């Protein structure tokens, strides 16, 4: 596909996530019919934070739509650390649960690290256990049982839009454990030449202008401007920030880490905010759950994926 400088490919994360969910539904159907097993996702919500409850509700809805076995544990915010560890232990021992998600943040009196560490790697649906991260960055070893969802969503968008990665210069802006570091490892895994930029990086613009692929995950509204982007580069915007806007009923609008209006004039392909990376996170969480289900039951995941894709066969624009 040939695009002009001010008509980039808009990478539609919402549509891609819908396609992935359809594939997962087919995978669940195949696992149920051929192997008599249903992927199970357990969520643990502590307290009544509105944002946490909203995220969990979205995840529960997505799990139900694809046919997962779903278990929810909503406990009082005054629960002790030991009691919460017991909840996780019970879910870990449940053969019908293949992925465990403890919604963060936890109350201050609870050690988050200790709770997350108690989740067995075989059920680490977020993909953040030390073993999963270690396997992600080790060349030639065992693949991770699950991958961090948002970074994996970025990579999946690149793949499904047929954007070349191998041999390309990729700049990851941000070095968080949640996005920056894992997505850098995944890009390297696919043979990109990766530069990680952060708050101490000198001459940031010079690094960005050499990039064929930019992944922005810095948490600053519209930080990456058009003059920082090489013509034709692919821009993956992970950020989601609120910006005051008196024309909106709620008084603000959501923007990414990239100045979308300016970047569109330079990029060859770009994700919008909202509707880009955001919808992919839950889709990849569901994909991790299927992978863990297959791993826990010694089922060949490649066969399951092939059956699912054959039943859906979505198409994406060539880039």
GROMACS .gro file of C-alpha atoms in nm:
model
  319
    1UNK     CA    1   0.000   0.000   0.000
    2UNK     CA    2   0.139   0.342  -0.096
    3UNK     CA    3   0.060   0.630   0.138
    4UNK     CA    4   0.144   0.998   0.110
    5UNK     CA    5   0.316   1.184   0.393
    6UNK     CA    6  -0.008   1.327   0.533
    7UNK     CA    7  -0.221   1.017   0.477
    8UNK     CA    8  -0.067   0.755   0.704
    9UNK     CA    9  -0.203   0.408   0.772
   10UNK     CA   10  -0.415   0.442   1.087
   11UNK     CA   11  -0.343   0.134   1.296
   12UNK     CA   12  -0.683   0.043   1.435
   13UNK     CA   13  -0.633  -0.127   1.770
   14UNK     CA   14  -1.004  -0.154   1.836
   15UNK     CA   15  -1.073  -0.350   1.517
   16UNK     CA   16  -0.762  -0.564   1.568
   17UNK     CA   17  -0.866  -0.647   1.924
   18UNK     CA   18  -1.209  -0.753   1.797
   19UNK     CA   19  -1.041  -0.983   1.544
   20UNK     CA   20  -0.820  -1.135   1.814
   21UNK     CA   21  -1.120  -1.193   2.040
   22UNK     CA   22  -1.295  -1.376   1.756
   23UNK     CA   23  -0.989  -1.598   1.717
   24UNK     CA   24  -0.986  -1.662   2.091
   25UNK     CA   25  -1.356  -1.756   2.082
   26UNK     CA   26  -1.274  -2.012   1.815
   27UNK     CA   27  -0.979  -2.137   2.019
   28UNK     CA   28  -1.205  -2.184   2.322
   29UNK     CA   29  -1.454  -2.373   2.107
   30UNK     CA   30  -1.177  -2.598   1.972
   31UNK     CA   31  -1.032  -2.665   2.320
   32UNK     CA   32  -1.376  -2.747   2.455
   33UNK     CA   33  -1.466  -2.981   2.171
   34UNK     CA   34  -1.131  -3.151   2.115
   35UNK     CA   35  -0.973  -3.147   2.461
   36UNK     CA   36  -1.268  -3.107   2.700
   37UNK     CA   37  -1.109  -2.807   2.870
   38UNK     CA   38  -1.217  -2.443   2.902
   39UNK     CA   39  -0.963  -2.166   2.973
   40UNK     CA   40  -1.019  -2.021   3.319
   41UNK     CA   41  -0.937  -1.668   3.430
   42UNK     CA   42  -0.953  -1.560   3.794
   43UNK     CA   43  -0.955  -1.195   3.900
   44UNK     CA   44  -0.888  -1.069   4.250
   45UNK     CA   45  -1.015  -0.724   4.343
   46UNK     CA   46  -0.928  -0.574   4.679
   47UNK     CA   47  -1.148  -0.289   4.800
   48UNK     CA   48  -1.377  -0.061   4.602
   49UNK     CA   49  -1.155   0.171   4.399
   50UNK     CA   50  -1.367   0.291   4.107
   51UNK     CA   51  -1.087   0.266   3.850
   52UNK     CA   52  -0.984  -0.084   3.960
   53UNK     CA   53  -1.344  -0.204   3.966
   54UNK     CA   54  -1.395  -0.065   3.615
   55UNK     CA   55  -1.088  -0.243   3.479
   56UNK     CA   56  -1.194  -0.571   3.638
   57UNK     CA   57  -1.545  -0.534   3.499
   58UNK     CA   58  -1.405  -0.486   3.146
   59UNK     CA   59  -1.187  -0.795   3.186
   60UNK     CA   60  -1.476  -1.004   3.318
   61UNK     CA   61  -1.695  -0.895   3.028
   62UNK     CA   62  -1.425  -0.979   2.774
   63UNK     CA   63  -1.367  -1.319   2.935
   64UNK     CA   64  -1.739  -1.398   2.921
   65UNK     CA   65  -1.764  -1.293   2.556
   66UNK     CA   66  -1.498  -1.543   2.447
   67UNK     CA   67  -1.641  -1.825   2.657
   68UNK     CA   68  -1.390  -1.845   2.942
   69UNK     CA   69  -1.459  -2.000   3.278
   70UNK     CA   70  -1.444  -1.694   3.502
   71UNK     CA   71  -1.386  -1.673   3.877
   72UNK     CA   72  -1.403  -1.346   4.069
   73UNK     CA   73  -1.278  -1.279   4.417
   74UNK     CA   74  -1.381  -0.937   4.550
   75UNK     CA   75  -1.248  -0.890   4.903
   76UNK     CA   76  -1.263  -0.609   5.158
   77UNK     CA   77  -0.982  -0.354   5.151
   78UNK     CA   78  -0.914  -0.435   5.518
   79UNK     CA   79  -0.813  -0.791   5.431
   80UNK     CA   80  -0.479  -0.885   5.580
   81UNK     CA   81  -0.181  -0.972   5.364
   82UNK     CA   82  -0.186  -1.332   5.485
   83UNK     CA   83  -0.557  -1.365   5.407
   84UNK     CA   84  -0.499  -1.231   5.056
   85UNK     CA   85  -0.211  -1.473   5.005
   86UNK     CA   86  -0.450  -1.752   5.102
   87UNK     CA   87  -0.700  -1.636   4.837
   88UNK     CA   88  -0.425  -1.651   4.574
   89UNK     CA   89  -0.313  -1.994   4.701
   90UNK     CA   90  -0.665  -2.133   4.666
   91UNK     CA   91  -0.690  -2.006   4.309
   92UNK     CA   92  -0.345  -2.146   4.230
   93UNK     CA   93  -0.464  -2.489   4.347
   94UNK     CA   94  -0.784  -2.475   4.140
   95UNK     CA   95  -0.736  -2.689   3.825
   96UNK     CA   96  -1.006  -2.491   3.646
   97UNK     CA   97  -0.808  -2.168   3.679
   98UNK     CA   98  -0.528  -2.117   3.425
   99UNK     CA   99  -0.459  -1.748   3.479
  100UNK     CA  100  -0.467  -1.536   3.796
  101UNK     CA  101  -0.494  -1.158   3.784
  102UNK     CA  102  -0.455  -0.952   4.102
  103UNK     CA  103  -0.575  -0.602   4.021
  104UNK     CA  104  -0.333  -0.328   4.126
  105UNK     CA  105  -0.285  -0.111   4.320
  106UNK     CA  106  -0.332  -0.293   4.648
  107UNK     CA  107  -0.395  -0.116   4.982
  108UNK     CA  108  -0.082   0.029   5.141
  109UNK     CA  109  -0.070  -0.227   5.422
  110UNK     CA  110  -0.020  -0.510   5.170
  111UNK     CA  111   0.314  -0.591   5.007
  112UNK     CA  112   0.230  -0.599   4.635
  113UNK     CA  113   0.556  -0.768   4.542
  114UNK     CA  114   0.496  -1.053   4.787
  115UNK     CA  115   0.141  -1.108   4.662
  116UNK     CA  116   0.239  -1.107   4.293
  117UNK     CA  117   0.535  -1.334   4.362
  118UNK     CA  118   0.294  -1.588   4.516
  119UNK     CA  119   0.124  -1.641   4.178
  120UNK     CA  120   0.277  -1.954   4.020
  121UNK     CA  121   0.450  -1.886   3.688
  122UNK     CA  122   0.215  -2.141   3.529
  123UNK     CA  123  -0.075  -1.903   3.610
  124UNK     CA  124   0.102  -1.567   3.570
  125UNK     CA  125  -0.144  -1.422   3.320
  126UNK     CA  126   0.015  -1.074   3.330
  127UNK     CA  127   0.348  -1.221   3.220
  128UNK     CA  128   0.553  -1.026   3.477
  129UNK     CA  129   0.702  -1.309   3.683
  130UNK     CA  130   1.083  -1.314   3.698
  131UNK     CA  131   1.089  -1.645   3.507
  132UNK     CA  132   0.863  -1.520   3.226
  133UNK     CA  133   1.062  -1.198   3.188
  134UNK     CA  134   1.387  -1.394   3.204
  135UNK     CA  135   1.273  -1.631   2.930
  136UNK     CA  136   1.163  -1.333   2.723
  137UNK     CA  137   1.510  -1.179   2.718
  138UNK     CA  138   1.713  -1.504   2.698
  139UNK     CA  139   1.801  -1.606   2.344
  140UNK     CA  140   1.768  -1.972   2.256
  141UNK     CA  141   1.593  -2.072   2.578
  142UNK     CA  142   1.235  -2.168   2.656
  143UNK     CA  143   0.974  -1.913   2.548
  144UNK     CA  144   0.780  -1.734   2.821
  145UNK     CA  145   0.453  -1.897   2.921
  146UNK     CA  146   0.290  -1.552   2.909
  147UNK     CA  147   0.401  -1.211   2.785
  148UNK     CA  148   0.334  -0.864   2.930
  149UNK     CA  149   0.004  -0.769   2.770
  150UNK     CA  150   0.047  -0.408   2.659
  151UNK     CA  151   0.393  -0.457   2.502
  152UNK     CA  152   0.272  -0.773   2.330
  153UNK     CA  153  -0.026  -0.577   2.198
  154UNK     CA  154   0.215  -0.325   2.040
  155UNK     CA  155   0.404  -0.605   1.866
  156UNK     CA  156   0.084  -0.773   1.751
  157UNK     CA  157  -0.031  -0.449   1.588
  158UNK     CA  158   0.297  -0.422   1.397
  159UNK     CA  159   0.271  -0.782   1.282
  160UNK     CA  160  -0.093  -0.770   1.179
  161UNK     CA  161  -0.039  -0.455   0.978
  162UNK     CA  162   0.258  -0.620   0.805
  163UNK     CA  163   0.498  -0.350   0.920
  164UNK     CA  164   0.858  -0.470   0.877
  165UNK     CA  165   1.052  -0.509   1.202
  166UNK     CA  166   1.361  -0.714   1.117
  167UNK     CA  167   1.664  -0.495   1.054
  168UNK     CA  168   1.473  -0.175   1.131
  169UNK     CA  169   1.580   0.092   1.377
  170UNK     CA  170   1.335   0.100   1.669
  171UNK     CA  171   1.333   0.358   1.945
  172UNK     CA  172   1.146   0.285   2.267
  173UNK     CA  173   1.073   0.602   2.460
  174UNK     CA  174   1.042   0.503   2.825
  175UNK     CA  175   1.202   0.225   3.030
  176UNK     CA  176   0.928   0.109   3.265
  177UNK     CA  177   0.904  -0.254   3.369
  178UNK     CA  178   0.544  -0.258   3.245
  179UNK     CA  179   0.594  -0.136   2.888
  180UNK     CA  180   0.933   0.005   2.789
  181UNK     CA  181   1.169  -0.275   2.885
  182UNK     CA  182   0.946  -0.567   2.773
  183UNK     CA  183   0.858  -0.409   2.436
  184UNK     CA  184   1.229  -0.341   2.374
  185UNK     CA  185   1.301  -0.710   2.440
  186UNK     CA  186   1.021  -0.817   2.204
  187UNK     CA  187   1.146  -0.589   1.926
  188UNK     CA  188   1.497  -0.726   1.972
  189UNK     CA  189   1.355  -1.078   1.963
  190UNK     CA  190   1.225  -0.991   1.614
  191UNK     CA  191   1.569  -0.864   1.506
  192UNK     CA  192   1.511  -0.490   1.525
  193UNK     CA  193   1.800  -0.268   1.628
  194UNK     CA  194   1.664  -0.119   1.948
  195UNK     CA  195   1.749   0.204   2.130
  196UNK     CA  196   1.589   0.274   2.468
  197UNK     CA  197   1.550   0.644   2.547
  198UNK     CA  198   1.457   0.788   2.886
  199UNK     CA  199   1.469   1.098   3.103
  200UNK     CA  200   1.852   1.105   3.103
  201UNK     CA  201   1.894   1.056   2.728
  202UNK     CA  202   2.089   1.332   2.555
  203UNK     CA  203   1.981   1.466   2.213
  204UNK     CA  204   1.654   1.273   2.217
  205UNK     CA  205   1.537   1.421   1.888
  206UNK     CA  206   1.842   1.286   1.704
  207UNK     CA  207   1.761   0.931   1.823
  208UNK     CA  208   1.395   0.960   1.724
  209UNK     CA  209   1.476   1.098   1.379
  210UNK     CA  210   1.672   0.781   1.300
  211UNK     CA  211   1.385   0.554   1.402
  212UNK     CA  212   1.183   0.347   1.158
  213UNK     CA  213   0.960   0.245   1.450
  214UNK     CA  214   0.884   0.459   1.757
  215UNK     CA  215   0.712   0.317   2.064
  216UNK     CA  216   0.619   0.606   2.294
  217UNK     CA  217   0.553   0.508   2.656
  218UNK     CA  218   0.674   0.803   2.858
  219UNK     CA  219   0.353   0.922   3.026
  220UNK     CA  220   0.372   1.284   2.906
  221UNK     CA  221   0.087   1.430   2.703
  222UNK     CA  222   0.177   1.500   2.338
  223UNK     CA  223   0.548   1.491   2.419
  224UNK     CA  224   0.663   1.360   2.081
  225UNK     CA  225   0.620   1.633   1.818
  226UNK     CA  226   0.613   1.608   1.441
  227UNK     CA  227   0.967   1.741   1.403
  228UNK     CA  228   1.095   1.445   1.607
  229UNK     CA  229   0.964   1.187   1.357
  230UNK     CA  230   1.135   1.066   1.042
  231UNK     CA  231   0.907   1.080   0.736
  232UNK     CA  232   0.741   0.742   0.687
  233UNK     CA  233   0.817   0.610   1.037
  234UNK     CA  234   0.571   0.391   1.224
  235UNK     CA  235   0.451   0.542   1.552
  236UNK     CA  236   0.302   0.326   1.829
  237UNK     CA  237   0.160   0.550   2.102
  238UNK     CA  238   0.113   0.368   2.433
  239UNK     CA  239   0.039   0.679   2.638
  240UNK     CA  240  -0.301   0.780   2.764
  241UNK     CA  241  -0.323   1.121   2.929
  242UNK     CA  242  -0.601   1.366   3.005
  243UNK     CA  243  -0.575   1.714   2.854
  244UNK     CA  244  -0.803   2.003   2.958
  245UNK     CA  245  -1.064   2.072   2.693
  246UNK     CA  246  -1.352   2.310   2.770
  247UNK     CA  247  -1.540   2.197   2.459
  248UNK     CA  248  -1.588   1.852   2.611
  249UNK     CA  249  -1.866   1.776   2.857
  250UNK     CA  250  -1.624   1.621   3.105
  251UNK     CA  251  -1.379   1.909   3.067
  252UNK     CA  252  -1.094   1.707   2.919
  253UNK     CA  253  -1.002   1.475   2.634
  254UNK     CA  254  -0.769   1.179   2.611
  255UNK     CA  255  -0.441   1.218   2.425
  256UNK     CA  256  -0.133   1.004   2.387
  257UNK     CA  257   0.237   1.067   2.438
  258UNK     CA  258   0.255   1.174   2.072
  259UNK     CA  259   0.113   1.492   1.924
  260UNK     CA  260  -0.121   1.308   1.690
  261UNK     CA  261  -0.208   1.605   1.465
  262UNK     CA  262   0.158   1.680   1.400
  263UNK     CA  263   0.273   1.318   1.382
  264UNK     CA  264   0.009   1.233   1.121
  265UNK     CA  265   0.182   1.469   0.880
  266UNK     CA  266   0.507   1.274   0.904
  267UNK     CA  267   0.431   0.912   0.996
  268UNK     CA  268   0.373   0.630   0.752
  269UNK     CA  269   0.160   0.447   1.008
  270UNK     CA  270   0.033   0.556   1.349
  271UNK     CA  271  -0.191   0.443   1.634
  272UNK     CA  272  -0.459   0.686   1.753
  273UNK     CA  273  -0.543   0.758   2.117
  274UNK     CA  274  -0.791   0.634   2.214
  275UNK     CA  275  -0.850   0.332   1.991
  276UNK     CA  276  -0.491   0.225   1.930
  277UNK     CA  277  -0.288   0.028   2.182
  278UNK     CA  278  -0.546   0.050   2.461
  279UNK     CA  279  -0.796  -0.212   2.336
  280UNK     CA  280  -0.511  -0.456   2.270
  281UNK     CA  281  -0.416  -0.498   2.636
  282UNK     CA  282  -0.723  -0.699   2.736
  283UNK     CA  283  -0.714  -0.891   2.407
  284UNK     CA  284  -0.360  -1.007   2.485
  285UNK     CA  285  -0.460  -1.091   2.843
  286UNK     CA  286  -0.717  -1.328   2.696
  287UNK     CA  287  -0.453  -1.469   2.460
  288UNK     CA  288  -0.220  -1.530   2.755
  289UNK     CA  289  -0.499  -1.719   2.931
  290UNK     CA  290  -0.543  -1.951   2.634
  291UNK     CA  291  -0.166  -2.006   2.615
  292UNK     CA  292  -0.149  -2.092   2.987
  293UNK     CA  293  -0.446  -2.327   2.951
  294UNK     CA  294  -0.265  -2.510   2.671
  295UNK     CA  295   0.062  -2.519   2.864
  296UNK     CA  296  -0.103  -2.651   3.179
  297UNK     CA  297  -0.275  -2.926   2.980
  298UNK     CA  298   0.015  -3.017   2.746
  299UNK     CA  299  -0.176  -2.901   2.439
  300UNK     CA  300   0.011  -2.773   2.132
  301UNK     CA  301  -0.075  -2.402   2.121
  302UNK     CA  302   0.036  -2.368   1.757
  303UNK     CA  303  -0.230  -2.617   1.651
  304UNK     CA  304  -0.495  -2.433   1.852
  305UNK     CA  305  -0.394  -2.097   1.698
  306UNK     CA  306  -0.396  -2.243   1.347
  307UNK     CA  307  -0.749  -2.375   1.395
  308UNK     CA  308  -0.867  -2.043   1.537
  309UNK     CA  309  -0.715  -1.830   1.259
  310UNK     CA  310  -0.847  -2.062   0.990
  311UNK     CA  311  -1.196  -2.012   1.128
  312UNK     CA  312  -1.173  -1.633   1.124
  313UNK     CA  313  -0.907  -1.526   0.869
  314UNK     CA  314  -0.915  -1.145   0.908
  315UNK     CA  315  -0.726  -0.926   0.659
  316UNK     CA  316  -0.512  -0.621   0.730
  317UNK     CA  317  -0.364  -0.359   0.498
  318UNK     CA  318  -0.011  -0.417   0.371
  319UNK     CA  319   0.231  -0.146   0.465
   0.00000   0.00000   0.00000
